[in-house]
């Protein structure tokens, strides 16, 4: 009698959901080759192909569709039973999957993620950073971290800190022969480090005056798609950059960068950890939520 592995069923559902072996492998924590081998072995055991594979696409066969439709609710019940048992653990263990974007990942890494690992060595964390907003439940994540304004309404949210701000900065040497901008429109006379969004569009620098938003399409010698790269270019004196304040706060405090247009960058919504309601969350999920609430309390003014 054939022996089937729960992980192989999870892998099939991940491939069906993502439409890609590479993306599904990231979701289930396997290499693409290992995932492909596991599915091929399962197909051999079942005696049917579950997926049509080409060099460019992956799709379910008719048998695969029936398999996914019937296995999905059963797997949901099985994982629910596992969660119920794990919720009784005295020592939290297991893997927590968190989805966020790069800047937020840098902000929560030390006070939340690394602190959790220090306190609970039996817990492992898989932190995925990406620019696009995803459905954390459908994509197999335990938590998401986004700006409060982007948290889905059906999720439980915990604000992780005070309001955030943008910061417009440059190397002090850049202004030795140039007049610093006094209003956002002055940026058009400066070299600016442009950034590209995950959807390919250029990011328009965002300001506010008397409650009204102002967007500026800056010009400059280079376009980058990651804040850490833009920071290097600004530190090198290439031009003016636009960042989340947290990404350049240490540079400002150390005098490596100077801030301009400060009055035009008002507070933004805070970051939030968010997650779906679960009847019996595993112990690792519960302690991570408790730690997030602890962080939220410690960051409140006063």
Coordinates of C-alpha atoms in Angstrom, one line a residue:
X1 CA 0.0 0.0 0.0
X2 CA 1.4 3.4 -1.0
X3 CA 2.4 5.8 1.8
X4 CA 1.5 9.4 1.2
X5 CA 3.1 12.5 2.9
X6 CA 1.0 15.4 4.1
X7 CA 3.8 17.8 2.8
X8 CA 3.3 16.4 -0.7
X9 CA -0.3 17.3 -0.6
X10 CA 0.5 20.8 0.6
X11 CA 3.0 21.1 -2.2
X12 CA 0.4 20.3 -4.8
X13 CA -2.0 22.9 -3.4
X14 CA 0.8 25.5 -3.4
X15 CA 1.6 24.8 -7.1
X16 CA -2.1 25.0 -8.0
X17 CA -2.4 28.3 -6.1
X18 CA 0.7 29.9 -7.4
X19 CA 0.8 28.5 -10.9
X20 CA 4.6 28.1 -10.6
X21 CA 6.9 25.5 -9.2
X22 CA 9.5 28.2 -8.3
X23 CA 6.9 30.3 -6.3
X24 CA 5.4 27.3 -4.7
X25 CA 8.8 26.1 -3.6
X26 CA 9.4 29.4 -1.7
X27 CA 6.0 29.0 -0.1
X28 CA 6.6 25.5 1.2
X29 CA 10.3 26.0 2.0
X30 CA 11.8 23.5 -0.5
X31 CA 14.1 23.8 -3.5
X32 CA 12.4 23.8 -6.9
X33 CA 14.1 20.5 -7.8
X34 CA 13.0 18.8 -4.5
X35 CA 9.4 20.1 -5.0
X36 CA 9.4 18.8 -8.6
X37 CA 10.7 15.4 -7.5
X38 CA 8.1 15.1 -4.7
X39 CA 5.2 15.9 -7.1
X40 CA 6.5 13.5 -9.7
X41 CA 6.7 10.7 -7.0
X42 CA 3.2 11.5 -5.9
X43 CA 1.9 11.4 -9.5
X44 CA 3.6 8.0 -9.9
X45 CA 2.0 6.7 -6.7
X46 CA -1.4 8.0 -7.9
X47 CA -1.0 6.7 -11.4
X48 CA -2.1 10.0 -13.0
X49 CA -0.6 13.3 -13.9
X50 CA -1.8 16.2 -11.8
X51 CA -0.1 19.0 -13.7
X52 CA 0.5 19.9 -17.4
X53 CA 4.1 21.3 -17.5
X54 CA 5.7 23.3 -20.2
X55 CA 8.9 25.5 -20.1
X56 CA 6.7 28.5 -19.6
X57 CA 3.6 27.4 -17.6
X58 CA 2.1 24.9 -15.2
X59 CA -1.6 24.1 -15.1
X60 CA -3.7 21.4 -13.5
X61 CA -4.9 18.5 -15.5
X62 CA -8.6 17.4 -15.2
X63 CA -7.5 14.8 -12.6
X64 CA -5.5 17.5 -10.8
X65 CA -8.5 19.8 -10.6
X66 CA -10.6 17.0 -9.0
X67 CA -7.7 16.1 -6.6
X68 CA -7.3 19.7 -5.4
X69 CA -11.0 20.2 -5.0
X70 CA -11.4 17.1 -2.8
X71 CA -8.1 17.3 -0.9
X72 CA -8.3 21.0 0.0
X73 CA -11.1 20.8 2.6
X74 CA -9.6 17.7 4.1
X75 CA -6.1 19.3 4.5
X76 CA -7.7 22.4 6.1
X77 CA -9.3 20.1 8.7
X78 CA -6.0 18.3 9.3
X79 CA -4.0 21.5 9.7
X80 CA -6.8 22.7 12.0
X81 CA -6.3 19.6 14.2
X82 CA -2.6 20.1 14.2
X83 CA -3.0 23.7 15.3
X84 CA -5.3 22.6 18.1
X85 CA -2.7 20.2 19.4
X86 CA 0.2 22.7 19.0
X87 CA -1.8 25.3 20.9
X88 CA -1.3 23.2 24.0
X89 CA 2.4 23.2 23.7
X90 CA 4.3 24.5 26.7
X91 CA 7.4 25.4 24.6
X92 CA 6.6 27.2 21.3
X93 CA 8.0 25.5 18.3
X94 CA 7.6 25.5 14.5
X95 CA 8.0 27.9 11.6
X96 CA 6.3 31.3 11.4
X97 CA 5.9 32.7 7.9
X98 CA 5.7 36.5 7.7
X99 CA 5.1 38.6 4.6
X100 CA 6.1 42.3 4.4
X101 CA 8.0 44.8 2.3
X102 CA 11.7 45.5 2.5
X103 CA 11.6 48.8 4.5
X104 CA 9.2 47.3 7.0
X105 CA 11.3 44.2 7.3
X106 CA 14.3 46.3 8.3
X107 CA 12.2 48.1 10.9
X108 CA 10.8 45.0 12.6
X109 CA 13.8 42.7 12.3
X110 CA 15.6 43.6 15.5
X111 CA 12.7 44.6 17.9
X112 CA 10.3 41.8 16.9
X113 CA 11.7 39.0 14.7
X114 CA 15.2 38.7 16.3
X115 CA 13.8 39.2 19.8
X116 CA 11.3 36.4 19.2
X117 CA 14.1 34.1 18.2
X118 CA 16.1 35.0 21.3
X119 CA 13.3 34.3 23.6
X120 CA 12.0 31.2 21.9
X121 CA 14.8 29.2 20.4
X122 CA 12.4 26.4 19.2
X123 CA 10.7 28.9 16.8
X124 CA 11.9 29.5 13.3
X125 CA 10.9 32.5 11.2
X126 CA 10.6 32.7 7.4
X127 CA 10.5 36.4 6.6
X128 CA 9.5 37.2 2.9
X129 CA 9.8 40.8 1.6
X130 CA 8.1 41.8 -1.5
X131 CA 6.6 45.0 -2.8
X132 CA 3.2 43.7 -3.9
X133 CA 0.4 43.2 -1.4
X134 CA -0.5 39.5 -1.2
X135 CA -3.3 37.5 0.4
X136 CA -1.5 36.1 3.4
X137 CA -4.0 33.3 4.0
X138 CA -4.1 32.1 0.4
X139 CA -0.3 32.3 0.2
X140 CA 0.3 30.4 3.4
X141 CA 1.6 33.1 5.7
X142 CA 0.9 33.4 9.4
X143 CA 1.3 37.2 9.5
X144 CA 1.6 40.2 7.3
X145 CA 3.2 43.6 8.1
X146 CA 2.1 46.6 6.1
X147 CA 1.1 50.2 6.6
X148 CA -2.1 50.5 8.6
X149 CA -4.0 51.9 5.6
X150 CA -3.3 48.7 3.6
X151 CA -4.4 46.1 6.2
X152 CA -7.4 44.1 4.9
X153 CA -10.6 44.9 6.9
X154 CA -11.1 41.2 7.9
X155 CA -7.8 40.9 9.6
X156 CA -6.8 41.5 13.3
X157 CA -4.1 44.3 13.4
X158 CA -1.6 45.4 16.0
X159 CA 0.1 48.8 15.4
X160 CA 3.8 48.2 15.9
X161 CA 5.0 51.8 16.6
X162 CA 4.3 55.5 16.3
X163 CA 3.5 57.2 13.0
X164 CA 6.2 57.0 10.3
X165 CA 7.6 59.7 8.1
X166 CA 9.4 60.2 4.8
X167 CA 12.8 61.9 4.8
X168 CA 14.4 63.9 1.9
X169 CA 18.1 63.8 2.4
X170 CA 21.5 64.4 0.7
X171 CA 25.2 64.2 1.5
X172 CA 26.2 67.6 3.0
X173 CA 28.9 67.9 0.2
X174 CA 26.1 67.9 -2.4
X175 CA 24.9 71.3 -1.1
X176 CA 28.3 72.9 -1.0
X177 CA 27.7 74.4 -4.4
X178 CA 23.9 74.2 -4.5
X179 CA 21.1 75.9 -2.7
X180 CA 19.0 73.4 -0.8
X181 CA 15.4 73.1 -1.9
X182 CA 12.9 75.2 0.1
X183 CA 9.7 73.8 -1.5
X184 CA 9.1 70.5 -3.4
X185 CA 9.1 72.2 -6.8
X186 CA 12.7 73.3 -6.2
X187 CA 13.6 69.6 -6.6
X188 CA 13.3 70.0 -10.4
X189 CA 16.6 71.9 -10.4
X190 CA 18.4 69.1 -8.5
X191 CA 19.8 65.7 -9.3
X192 CA 17.4 63.2 -7.6
X193 CA 17.7 59.4 -7.1
X194 CA 14.6 58.0 -8.7
X195 CA 13.1 54.7 -7.5
X196 CA 10.9 52.2 -9.4
X197 CA 7.9 50.5 -7.8
X198 CA 7.3 46.7 -8.0
X199 CA 4.8 47.3 -10.8
X200 CA 7.4 49.0 -12.9
X201 CA 6.1 52.6 -12.4
X202 CA 8.4 55.4 -11.2
X203 CA 7.7 56.4 -7.7
X204 CA 6.4 60.0 -7.4
X205 CA 7.8 61.8 -4.3
X206 CA 5.0 62.5 -1.9
X207 CA 4.6 65.7 0.1
X208 CA 1.8 67.5 1.9
X209 CA 0.9 71.2 2.3
X210 CA -2.0 72.3 4.5
X211 CA -3.5 68.8 4.3
X212 CA -3.3 68.6 0.5
X213 CA -1.1 66.0 -1.1
X214 CA 1.6 67.1 -3.5
X215 CA 3.4 64.6 -5.9
X216 CA 6.6 65.4 -7.7
X217 CA 8.0 63.5 -10.6
X218 CA 11.7 64.1 -10.0
X219 CA 14.5 63.9 -12.5
X220 CA 18.0 62.4 -11.9
X221 CA 20.9 60.4 -13.2
X222 CA 19.9 57.0 -11.9
X223 CA 16.8 54.9 -11.3
X224 CA 16.9 52.1 -8.7
X225 CA 14.4 49.7 -7.3
X226 CA 15.6 49.2 -3.7
X227 CA 16.0 51.7 -0.9
X228 CA 19.4 50.3 0.3
X229 CA 20.8 50.9 -3.2
X230 CA 19.4 54.5 -3.3
X231 CA 21.0 55.1 0.1
X232 CA 24.4 54.2 -1.2
X233 CA 24.0 56.6 -4.2
X234 CA 22.9 59.4 -1.9
X235 CA 25.8 58.8 0.6
X236 CA 28.2 59.0 -2.4
X237 CA 26.9 62.5 -3.1
X238 CA 25.2 61.7 -6.4
X239 CA 22.0 63.6 -5.5
X240 CA 19.0 63.9 -3.3
X241 CA 17.1 60.8 -2.1
X242 CA 13.6 60.1 -0.7
X243 CA 13.4 57.5 2.0
X244 CA 11.4 56.2 4.9
X245 CA 12.9 58.0 7.9
X246 CA 13.8 54.8 9.6
X247 CA 16.1 53.8 6.7
X248 CA 18.3 56.9 7.1
X249 CA 17.8 58.0 10.7
X250 CA 21.3 56.8 11.8
X251 CA 22.9 58.6 8.8
X252 CA 21.1 61.9 9.7
X253 CA 22.0 61.6 13.4
X254 CA 25.7 60.9 12.5
X255 CA 25.8 63.9 10.1
X256 CA 26.5 61.7 7.0
X257 CA 23.2 63.0 5.5
X258 CA 21.3 66.3 5.9
X259 CA 17.5 66.6 5.8
X260 CA 15.6 69.0 3.7
X261 CA 11.9 69.8 3.1
X262 CA 11.2 68.5 6.6
X263 CA 8.0 70.6 7.0
X264 CA 6.6 69.0 3.9
X265 CA 6.7 65.4 5.1
X266 CA 4.0 65.0 7.8
X267 CA 3.4 61.8 9.8
X268 CA 2.1 58.7 8.0
X269 CA 0.1 55.7 9.2
X270 CA 2.1 53.3 11.5
X271 CA 3.1 49.8 10.5
X272 CA 0.8 47.0 11.7
X273 CA 1.3 43.3 12.2
X274 CA -1.9 41.6 11.0
X275 CA -3.3 38.1 10.9
X276 CA -6.5 36.2 10.5
X277 CA -8.6 35.0 13.4
X278 CA -7.8 31.4 14.4
X279 CA -9.7 29.4 17.0
X280 CA -6.7 27.4 18.2
X281 CA -3.5 29.2 17.1
X282 CA -0.2 27.3 17.7
X283 CA 1.9 28.3 20.7
X284 CA 4.4 30.0 18.4
X285 CA 1.7 32.2 16.8
X286 CA 0.4 33.2 20.3
X287 CA 3.9 34.2 21.7
X288 CA 4.6 36.2 18.5
X289 CA 1.3 38.1 18.9
X290 CA 2.1 38.7 22.6
X291 CA 5.5 40.0 21.7
X292 CA 4.0 42.3 19.1
X293 CA 1.6 43.7 21.6
X294 CA 4.5 44.2 24.0
X295 CA 6.4 46.1 21.3
X296 CA 3.3 48.2 20.6
X297 CA 3.0 49.2 24.3
X298 CA 6.6 50.1 24.7
X299 CA 6.5 52.4 21.6
X300 CA 3.6 54.5 22.9
X301 CA 4.5 58.0 23.9
X302 CA 4.6 58.6 27.7

